[in-house]
Short mmCIF file of C-alpha atoms in Angstrom, two decimals:
data_model
loop_
_atom_site.label_atom_id
_atom_site.label_comp_id
_atom_site.label_asym_id
_atom_site.label_seq_id
_atom_site.Cartn_x
_atom_site.Cartn_y
_atom_site.Cartn_z
CA MET A 1 -34.67 38.84 -25.53
CA GLY A 2 -34.44 41.39 -22.76
CA THR A 3 -36.93 39.73 -20.39
CA LEU A 4 -36.45 36.06 -19.63
CA PHE A 5 -39.59 35.27 -17.73
CA PHE A 6 -43.14 35.02 -18.92
CA PRO A 7 -45.15 38.08 -17.84
CA LEU A 8 -48.11 35.96 -16.85
CA VAL A 9 -48.77 37.94 -13.71
CA THR A 10 -49.88 40.92 -15.79
CA LEU A 11 -52.93 38.93 -16.86
CA ILE A 12 -54.33 39.13 -13.34
CA LEU A 13 -52.94 42.30 -11.81
CA SER A 14 -56.40 43.82 -11.75
CA LEU A 15 -57.53 40.95 -9.50
CA SER A 16 -54.71 41.21 -6.98
CA HIS A 17 -54.96 44.74 -5.61
CA SER A 18 -57.41 43.79 -2.87
CA HIS A 19 -55.38 40.71 -1.88
CA ALA A 20 -51.90 42.26 -1.75
CA LEU A 21 -49.19 40.01 -0.35
CA ASN A 22 -46.91 41.12 2.45
CA CYS A 23 -43.69 40.80 0.51
CA HIS A 24 -41.60 41.97 3.47
CA ALA A 25 -42.79 39.20 5.76
CA PRO A 26 -40.27 36.47 6.68
CA ALA A 27 -40.12 33.46 4.38
CA PRO A 28 -42.83 30.96 5.37
CA PRO A 29 -41.75 27.77 7.13
CA PRO A 30 -41.54 24.63 5.01
CA LEU A 31 -44.88 22.98 4.32
CA ASP A 32 -43.22 19.85 5.70
CA SER A 33 -39.64 18.61 5.98
CA SER A 34 -39.27 17.99 2.23
CA THR A 35 -41.85 20.32 0.66
CA LEU A 36 -41.01 23.75 -0.72
CA GLN A 37 -43.26 26.65 -1.60
CA LEU A 38 -43.36 27.08 -5.38
CA LEU A 39 -43.85 30.63 -6.69
CA HIS A 40 -44.34 31.99 -10.18
CA ALA A 41 -41.28 33.98 -11.23
CA ASN A 42 -43.57 36.94 -11.91
CA SER A 43 -45.59 36.79 -8.72
CA PRO A 44 -46.07 40.08 -6.83
CA CYS A 45 -43.22 39.28 -4.41
CA SER A 46 -40.75 38.07 -7.02
CA PRO A 47 -37.79 40.32 -7.84
CA PHE A 48 -37.93 38.96 -11.40
CA ARG A 49 -41.37 40.27 -12.33
CA PRO A 50 -41.55 42.85 -15.15
CA LYS A 51 -40.76 46.40 -14.09
CA THR A 52 -43.57 47.78 -16.29
CA PRO A 53 -46.86 45.84 -16.59
CA LEU A 54 -47.77 44.86 -20.13
CA SER A 55 -51.19 44.84 -21.72
CA TRP A 56 -52.93 41.47 -21.92
CA GLN A 57 -52.26 41.23 -25.65
CA ASP A 58 -48.59 42.14 -25.29
CA SER A 59 -48.28 39.63 -22.43
CA VAL A 60 -49.63 36.84 -24.61
CA LEU A 61 -47.32 37.77 -27.48
CA ARG A 62 -44.32 37.86 -25.14
CA MET A 63 -45.17 34.44 -23.72
CA GLN A 64 -45.48 33.02 -27.21
CA SER A 65 -42.11 34.49 -28.18
CA ASN A 66 -40.48 33.04 -25.08
CA ASP A 67 -42.05 29.65 -25.77
CA ALA A 68 -40.55 29.68 -29.27
CA ALA A 69 -37.13 30.32 -27.73
CA ARG A 70 -37.75 27.60 -25.14
CA LEU A 71 -38.52 25.05 -27.85
CA GLN A 72 -35.38 25.99 -29.73
CA TYR A 73 -33.41 25.55 -26.53
CA LEU A 74 -34.92 22.10 -25.94
CA SER A 75 -33.86 21.10 -29.44
CA THR A 76 -30.22 21.76 -28.51
CA LEU A 77 -30.43 19.15 -25.77
CA LEU A 78 -30.68 16.39 -28.36
CA ALA A 79 -27.51 14.34 -28.38
CA ALA A 80 -25.35 14.13 -31.45
CA THR A 81 -25.39 10.94 -33.50
CA THR A 82 -22.27 9.83 -31.63
CA GLY A 83 -24.43 9.39 -28.54
CA LYS A 84 -22.59 12.09 -26.57
CA ARG A 85 -25.12 14.11 -24.60
CA ILE A 86 -25.10 17.89 -24.92
CA ALA A 87 -25.02 19.05 -21.31
CA PRO A 88 -27.98 21.26 -20.40
CA ILE A 89 -25.97 23.85 -18.46
CA ALA A 90 -25.86 25.62 -21.80
CA SER A 91 -26.45 24.85 -25.41
CA GLY A 92 -23.53 26.54 -27.09
CA ARG A 93 -26.04 28.10 -29.49
CA ALA A 94 -27.89 31.39 -29.54
CA VAL A 95 -31.04 30.34 -27.74
CA THR A 96 -32.60 31.07 -24.37
CA GLN A 97 -34.39 28.85 -21.90
CA ASN A 98 -37.14 30.36 -19.81
CA PRO A 99 -37.86 28.83 -16.39
CA THR A 100 -41.12 30.02 -14.87
CA TYR A 101 -41.46 28.75 -11.30
CA ILE A 102 -39.05 29.38 -8.43
CA VAL A 103 -38.27 27.97 -4.98
CA ARG A 104 -36.18 29.22 -2.09
CA ALA A 105 -32.94 27.35 -1.51
CA ALA A 106 -30.20 27.93 1.06
CA ILE A 107 -26.61 27.32 -0.01
CA GLY A 108 -23.43 27.39 2.06
CA THR A 109 -22.35 27.73 5.70
CA PRO A 110 -23.78 29.99 7.01
CA ALA A 111 -26.69 29.60 4.64
CA GLN A 112 -27.28 32.11 1.84
CA THR A 113 -30.89 32.14 0.59
CA LEU A 114 -31.42 32.21 -3.17
CA LEU A 115 -34.46 31.97 -5.43
CA MET A 116 -33.90 29.22 -8.00
CA ALA A 117 -36.05 28.24 -10.94
CA VAL A 118 -37.17 24.63 -11.17
CA ASP A 119 -36.86 22.98 -14.57
CA THR A 120 -37.83 19.39 -15.31
CA SER A 121 -35.91 19.32 -18.61
CA ASN A 122 -32.56 20.45 -17.21
CA ASP A 123 -30.03 18.61 -15.08
CA ALA A 124 -27.43 20.83 -13.46
CA ALA A 125 -27.94 23.67 -11.03
CA TRP A 126 -26.18 27.00 -11.47
CA VAL A 127 -26.21 30.33 -9.69
CA PRO A 128 -24.72 33.78 -10.29
CA CYS A 129 -21.91 34.38 -7.81
CA THR A 130 -21.01 37.64 -6.07
CA GLY A 131 -18.54 39.68 -8.02
CA CYS A 132 -19.88 38.29 -11.26
CA VAL A 133 -19.10 40.79 -14.00
CA GLY A 134 -22.19 41.45 -16.11
CA CYS A 135 -24.68 39.39 -14.08
CA SER A 136 -28.13 40.81 -13.38
CA SER A 137 -28.57 42.91 -10.27
CA ALA A 138 -32.17 41.69 -9.83
CA ALA A 139 -31.12 39.32 -7.07
CA ALA A 140 -28.15 38.81 -4.81
CA GLY A 141 -25.65 36.22 -5.94
CA PHE A 142 -23.97 33.43 -3.98
CA SER A 143 -20.69 34.26 -2.23
CA PRO A 144 -18.33 31.25 -2.16
CA ALA A 145 -15.87 33.19 -0.02
CA ALA A 146 -18.52 33.65 2.68
CA SER A 147 -19.20 29.91 2.93
CA ALA A 148 -16.99 27.74 5.10
CA SER A 149 -18.23 24.59 3.33
CA PHE A 150 -17.66 25.64 -0.30
CA LYS A 151 -15.18 23.54 -2.29
CA PRO A 152 -14.14 24.02 -5.92
CA VAL A 153 -14.38 20.95 -8.16
CA SER A 154 -11.00 19.84 -9.45
CA CYS A 155 -10.21 19.26 -13.10
CA GLY A 156 -9.82 15.54 -12.53
CA ALA A 157 -13.24 15.07 -10.94
CA ALA A 158 -15.90 13.09 -12.78
CA GLN A 159 -18.28 16.05 -12.62
CA CYS A 160 -15.89 18.15 -14.69
CA ALA A 161 -16.50 15.88 -17.66
CA GLN A 162 -20.26 16.45 -17.36
CA VAL A 163 -20.21 20.20 -18.08
CA PRO A 164 -19.90 21.74 -21.56
CA ASN A 165 -16.48 22.78 -22.82
CA PRO A 166 -14.56 22.24 -19.57
CA SER A 167 -11.36 24.22 -19.18
CA CYS A 168 -8.54 23.64 -16.76
CA GLY A 169 -6.22 26.62 -16.80
CA GLY A 170 -5.72 26.02 -13.07
CA ALA A 171 -6.65 23.34 -10.57
CA THR A 172 -10.38 24.23 -10.59
CA CYS A 173 -12.78 23.01 -13.26
CA GLY A 174 -14.04 25.94 -15.30
CA PHE A 175 -16.08 26.33 -18.44
CA ASN A 176 -16.91 29.00 -20.99
CA LEU A 177 -20.06 28.96 -23.05
CA THR A 178 -22.51 30.89 -25.18
CA TYR A 179 -26.02 31.13 -23.74
CA GLY A 180 -28.72 32.97 -25.64
CA GLY A 181 -27.26 36.32 -26.61
CA SER A 182 -24.73 36.01 -23.80
CA THR A 183 -21.32 34.56 -23.12
CA VAL A 184 -20.57 33.04 -19.73
CA ALA A 185 -17.52 32.12 -17.70
CA ALA A 186 -18.16 29.82 -14.74
CA THR A 187 -16.52 27.46 -12.31
CA LEU A 188 -17.82 24.22 -10.88
CA GLY A 189 -18.17 23.96 -7.12
CA GLN A 190 -19.69 21.96 -4.30
CA ASP A 191 -21.44 23.15 -1.17
CA ASN A 192 -24.23 22.29 1.22
CA ILE A 193 -27.72 23.07 -0.06
CA THR A 194 -30.82 23.12 2.12
CA LEU A 195 -34.21 22.50 0.53
CA ALA A 196 -37.09 22.95 3.00
CA THR A 197 -35.40 21.40 6.06
CA ASP A 198 -33.36 18.80 4.18
CA SER A 199 -29.62 19.46 4.24
CA ILE A 200 -27.70 18.02 1.28
CA PRO A 201 -23.89 18.11 1.65
CA GLY A 202 -21.50 18.42 -1.28
CA TYR A 203 -24.05 19.47 -3.89
CA THR A 204 -22.40 20.16 -7.28
CA PHE A 205 -23.41 23.31 -9.18
CA GLY A 206 -22.08 25.91 -11.57
CA CYS A 207 -20.93 29.29 -10.25
CA ILE A 208 -21.21 32.06 -12.86
CA THR A 209 -18.37 34.59 -12.59
CA LYS A 210 -18.68 36.60 -15.81
CA ALA A 211 -21.47 37.21 -18.31
CA THR A 212 -22.19 39.45 -21.27
CA GLY A 213 -25.63 40.14 -22.70
CA THR A 214 -29.01 39.76 -21.01
CA SER A 215 -29.92 36.10 -21.52
CA ILE A 216 -28.66 34.63 -18.25
CA PRO A 217 -31.41 33.65 -15.75
CA SER A 218 -31.09 36.14 -12.89
CA GLN A 219 -31.93 33.77 -10.11
CA GLY A 220 -30.11 30.57 -10.99
CA LEU A 221 -31.63 27.20 -11.77
CA LEU A 222 -32.36 23.92 -9.99
CA GLY A 223 -32.37 21.05 -12.47
CA LEU A 224 -34.94 18.28 -11.96
CA GLY A 225 -34.13 16.29 -15.08
CA ARG A 226 -32.81 12.74 -15.31
CA GLY A 227 -29.09 13.33 -15.97
CA PRO A 228 -26.08 12.72 -13.66
CA LEU A 229 -25.86 16.28 -12.28
CA SER A 230 -29.59 16.68 -11.61
CA LEU A 231 -31.05 17.05 -8.13
CA MET A 232 -32.64 13.61 -8.37
CA SER A 233 -29.36 11.95 -9.35
CA GLN A 234 -27.32 13.71 -6.68
CA THR A 235 -29.84 12.89 -3.91
CA SER A 236 -30.99 9.41 -4.91
CA SER A 237 -30.31 7.97 -1.45
CA LEU A 238 -32.31 10.75 0.23
CA TYR A 239 -35.24 11.21 -2.14
CA GLN A 240 -35.21 7.82 -3.90
CA SER A 241 -35.51 9.66 -7.25
CA ILE A 242 -39.11 10.69 -6.52
CA PHE A 243 -40.60 14.19 -6.59
CA SER A 244 -43.86 15.92 -7.38
CA TYR A 245 -44.99 19.45 -8.03
CA CYS A 246 -48.25 21.35 -8.15
CA LEU A 247 -48.37 24.52 -10.26
CA PRO A 248 -50.92 27.17 -9.24
CA GLY A 249 -53.35 28.59 -11.76
CA TYR A 250 -52.48 31.93 -13.32
CA LYS A 251 -55.57 33.49 -11.73
CA SER A 252 -54.16 32.89 -8.25
CA THR A 253 -53.05 36.16 -6.70
CA SER A 254 -50.33 34.46 -4.67
CA PHE A 255 -48.96 32.09 -7.32
CA SER A 256 -48.04 29.64 -4.57
CA GLY A 257 -47.83 25.92 -5.23
CA SER A 258 -45.50 23.24 -3.90
CA LEU A 259 -42.50 21.10 -4.81
CA ARG A 260 -42.47 17.87 -2.79
CA LEU A 261 -39.22 15.89 -2.69
CA GLY A 262 -38.96 12.20 -1.84
CA PRO A 263 -41.53 9.43 -1.29
CA ASN A 264 -43.13 10.83 1.89
CA SER A 265 -46.55 12.49 1.63
CA GLN A 266 -46.89 11.70 -2.05
CA PRO A 267 -50.38 10.76 -3.29
CA ILE A 268 -51.08 7.05 -2.93
CA ARG A 269 -54.10 6.74 -5.21
CA ILE A 270 -52.97 8.32 -8.44
CA GLN A 271 -53.21 7.20 -12.04
CA THR A 272 -49.80 6.65 -13.60
CA THR A 273 -48.30 6.21 -17.03
CA PRO A 274 -44.89 4.67 -17.85
CA LEU A 275 -41.91 6.94 -18.37
CA LEU A 276 -40.06 6.27 -21.60
CA LYS A 277 -36.28 6.62 -21.74
CA ASN A 278 -34.54 8.31 -24.63
CA PRO A 279 -30.72 8.03 -24.39
CA ARG A 280 -30.39 10.87 -26.90
CA ARG A 281 -32.48 13.18 -24.72
CA SER A 282 -31.56 11.71 -21.36
CA SER A 283 -32.83 14.70 -19.35
CA PHE A 284 -36.40 14.57 -20.66
CA TYR A 285 -39.48 12.88 -19.19
CA TYR A 286 -41.06 11.13 -22.17
CA VAL A 287 -44.54 9.59 -21.87
CA ASN A 288 -46.77 7.64 -24.23
CA LEU A 289 -49.53 9.96 -25.48
CA MET A 290 -52.01 7.77 -27.35
CA GLY A 291 -54.88 10.11 -28.26
CA ILE A 292 -56.79 13.33 -27.54
CA ARG A 293 -60.47 13.80 -26.85
CA VAL A 294 -62.30 17.11 -27.39
CA GLY A 295 -65.45 17.00 -25.33
CA ARG A 296 -66.70 13.44 -25.88
CA SER A 297 -65.19 13.10 -29.35
CA VAL A 298 -61.92 11.22 -29.84
CA VAL A 299 -60.03 13.24 -32.43
CA ASN A 300 -58.88 11.44 -35.57
CA ILE A 301 -55.09 11.78 -35.29
CA PRO A 302 -52.62 9.51 -37.10
CA PRO A 303 -50.68 7.31 -34.62
CA THR A 304 -47.42 8.52 -36.17
CA ALA A 305 -48.07 11.93 -34.57
CA PHE A 306 -47.48 10.41 -31.13
CA ALA A 307 -44.97 7.65 -31.95
CA PHE A 308 -41.91 7.49 -29.69
CA ASP A 309 -38.64 7.38 -31.66
CA PRO A 310 -35.38 7.95 -29.74
CA SER A 311 -33.39 8.31 -32.96
CA THR A 312 -35.33 11.40 -34.07
CA GLY A 313 -36.45 12.71 -30.67
CA ALA A 314 -40.10 12.15 -31.60
CA GLY A 315 -42.70 11.55 -28.93
CA THR A 316 -44.25 13.45 -26.03
CA VAL A 317 -42.55 15.09 -23.03
CA ILE A 318 -43.84 16.73 -19.84
CA ASP A 319 -42.06 20.06 -19.35
CA SER A 320 -42.34 22.73 -16.64
CA GLY A 321 -40.49 25.45 -18.57
CA THR A 322 -42.76 25.74 -21.62
CA VAL A 323 -46.01 27.62 -20.96
CA PHE A 324 -48.39 26.49 -23.73
CA THR A 325 -48.71 22.91 -24.96
CA VAL A 326 -47.23 22.26 -28.39
CA LEU A 327 -48.50 19.42 -30.61
CA VAL A 328 -47.00 18.22 -33.86
CA LYS A 329 -48.83 19.76 -36.76
CA PRO A 330 -51.16 16.84 -37.70
CA ALA A 331 -52.28 16.49 -34.07
CA TYR A 332 -52.72 20.20 -33.45
CA THR A 333 -54.63 20.76 -36.68
CA ALA A 334 -57.03 17.93 -35.86
CA VAL A 335 -57.63 19.20 -32.30
CA ARG A 336 -58.07 22.79 -33.46
CA ASP A 337 -60.51 21.77 -36.19
CA GLU A 338 -62.60 19.76 -33.72
CA VAL A 339 -62.75 22.75 -31.35
CA ARG A 340 -63.88 24.95 -34.24
CA ARG A 341 -66.44 22.36 -35.33
CA LYS A 342 -67.99 22.32 -31.87
CA MET A 343 -68.18 26.13 -31.96
CA GLY A 344 -70.36 26.02 -35.08
CA ASN A 345 -70.55 29.31 -36.96
CA ALA A 346 -68.89 31.42 -34.27
CA THR A 347 -66.39 33.87 -35.75
CA VAL A 348 -62.76 32.80 -35.33
CA SER A 349 -59.97 35.32 -34.82
CA SER A 350 -56.27 35.03 -34.06
CA LEU A 351 -53.73 36.51 -31.66
CA GLY A 352 -50.08 36.03 -32.49
CA GLY A 353 -49.45 32.28 -32.60
CA PHE A 354 -52.96 31.47 -31.35
CA ASP A 355 -55.15 30.88 -34.39
CA THR A 356 -58.41 29.97 -32.61
CA CYS A 357 -59.82 32.85 -30.56
CA TYR A 358 -63.46 33.76 -29.82
CA THR A 359 -65.34 36.70 -28.37
CA VAL A 360 -68.33 34.52 -27.44
CA PRO A 361 -68.52 31.82 -24.71
CA VAL A 362 -66.67 28.66 -25.72
CA THR A 363 -68.87 25.54 -25.67
CA VAL A 364 -66.11 22.92 -25.38
CA PRO A 365 -66.24 21.70 -21.75
CA THR A 366 -63.05 19.59 -21.64
CA ILE A 367 -60.04 18.43 -23.60
CA THR A 368 -58.51 15.10 -22.52
CA PHE A 369 -54.98 13.86 -23.13
CA MET A 370 -55.13 10.06 -23.26
CA PHE A 371 -51.87 8.51 -22.05
CA GLN A 372 -51.11 4.86 -21.59
CA GLY A 373 -52.95 4.00 -18.34
CA LEU A 374 -53.88 7.62 -17.59
CA ASN A 375 -56.38 10.20 -18.81
CA MET A 376 -55.58 13.86 -18.12
CA SER A 377 -58.90 15.72 -18.43
CA LEU A 378 -58.56 19.50 -18.73
CA PRO A 379 -61.32 21.95 -17.82
CA GLN A 380 -61.51 25.22 -19.73
CA ASP A 381 -59.08 27.02 -17.41
CA ASN A 382 -56.40 24.59 -18.57
CA PHE A 383 -56.85 25.01 -22.31
CA LEU A 384 -58.30 28.52 -22.74
CA ILE A 385 -56.48 31.73 -21.98
CA ARG A 386 -58.88 34.60 -21.39
CA SER A 387 -58.33 38.33 -21.60
CA SER A 388 -58.38 40.31 -18.36
CA SER A 389 -61.68 41.86 -19.45
CA GLY A 390 -63.12 38.43 -20.24
CA THR A 391 -64.08 39.35 -23.81
CA THR A 392 -61.62 37.11 -25.65
CA SER A 393 -60.75 33.42 -25.22
CA CYS A 394 -58.01 31.63 -27.18
CA LEU A 395 -57.15 27.96 -27.46
CA ALA A 396 -53.90 27.97 -25.48
CA MET A 397 -52.02 25.46 -27.63
CA ALA A 398 -49.88 25.71 -30.72
CA ALA A 399 -48.50 23.68 -33.58
CA ALA A 400 -44.89 22.52 -33.42
CA PRO A 401 -42.39 24.28 -35.69
CA ASP A 402 -42.19 23.01 -39.26
CA THR A 403 -38.47 22.33 -39.19
CA GLY A 404 -35.88 20.92 -36.83
CA VAL A 405 -36.07 18.36 -34.05
CA ASN A 406 -39.11 19.94 -32.43
CA SER A 407 -41.27 19.37 -35.51
CA VAL A 408 -41.75 15.81 -34.19
CA LEU A 409 -41.97 16.61 -30.46
CA ASN A 410 -45.19 17.10 -28.44
CA VAL A 411 -44.68 19.15 -25.26
CA ILE A 412 -47.29 19.07 -22.46
CA ALA A 413 -46.63 22.46 -20.88
CA SER A 414 -47.19 24.27 -17.58
CA PHE A 415 -50.47 26.02 -18.50
CA GLN A 416 -52.05 22.61 -19.05
CA GLN A 417 -50.52 21.28 -15.81
CA GLN A 418 -51.99 24.00 -13.58
CA ASN A 419 -53.80 22.70 -10.49
CA ARG A 420 -52.52 19.17 -11.03
CA ARG A 421 -50.18 17.16 -8.84
CA VAL A 422 -47.54 15.79 -11.22
CA LEU A 423 -45.63 12.90 -9.64
CA ILE A 424 -42.38 11.70 -11.21
CA ASP A 425 -40.92 8.43 -9.97
CA VAL A 426 -37.69 7.90 -11.88
CA ALA A 427 -36.69 4.74 -10.00
CA ASN A 428 -39.92 2.97 -10.95
CA SER A 429 -40.12 4.72 -14.34
CA LYS A 430 -43.61 6.15 -13.97
CA LEU A 431 -45.38 9.52 -13.99
CA GLY A 432 -48.65 10.24 -12.22
CA ILE A 433 -51.16 13.08 -12.51
CA ALA A 434 -54.00 13.90 -10.11
CA ARG A 435 -56.36 16.86 -9.70
CA GLU A 436 -55.32 19.14 -6.84
CA SER A 437 -55.93 22.76 -5.96
CA CYS A 438 -52.40 24.12 -5.88
CA THR A 439 -53.05 27.60 -4.56
#
């Protein structure tokens, strides 16, 4: 896969010409001391956007292809039956993960500014380092030599045991791995990282020094999962294992949302649902999905479609790196059939993996995910993807693959989370969702 990121911006390029961003302006100040601006990786000012705009149809097909790769990647994060977790720095298998939203982070002394993707299903951070052989030239890498505060992680450190396939040819912890169609050599290091105005000393991350192939994320990654090397685990005393994010809608010309770290300024009145813990998928944020409503009709879905089972990985997760929600086949089929029933005799067409598309106005006003203690009601912009000309609308969901771990996993994805404040409180084991305009 030559392009890692979803070319979602091409869906709205025709809308953005009259509202062009000043991409050469200085980076905006933090929204507050612990809030970062959140940009789509393909926003007009992002160096990772596609070089050549795609047609709407090709954009949708590319997003679907990337989602399929993302799901395969998530399946590799399932622990083996021994209970040993497969570290999410890399899978060791030929799959690719596709982060979509990025934030600015400053690493080192003096600070070096990088754009890093946020990913709620990954733990560790990693960045391409200067001098990396084979890394993408789309963005500048981090220079350890230029930072007075950088320290390599020794082979005997606890963090060295938390990366995949650690190697200790010298005193520094290194690792070699296969990632997508690429091979990677990296070292583990620590340095100061500044997020908004918060300075975090001794942050542990991977430093990529050599890569082959084109599957390595150009910009690096900031892991927001639940594991020991995640941002939340490394900053528990500062942020109390609480964060929230608000993803802007794809129609926004600026693609600017926010990532809010710590308990301050979080919404007080917000419906919450319990987080479920799966030791075999310790990075993931599982929730208890209990039903789905299409319009006013509760869809007849067998409870087994939503049942949480740590031994198989079954259940429902909230994920920022998948674009379109995936439901296990019995649930998706029931939802799709109810949408079609409400559309009466309207002609149904397909587009790639979307099997329910229309060229007439869709009459389904809402789809509601019913979680334990929380209803997430989606207007049409959160479950329909429309062509740039407005002539075609598709149900922006898909059925889970027939085989493998993901055949039993429901994934509530970023398209459905647009213009919602998603609050994750790991310490109190709860997740909240509230309507918010994220642009």
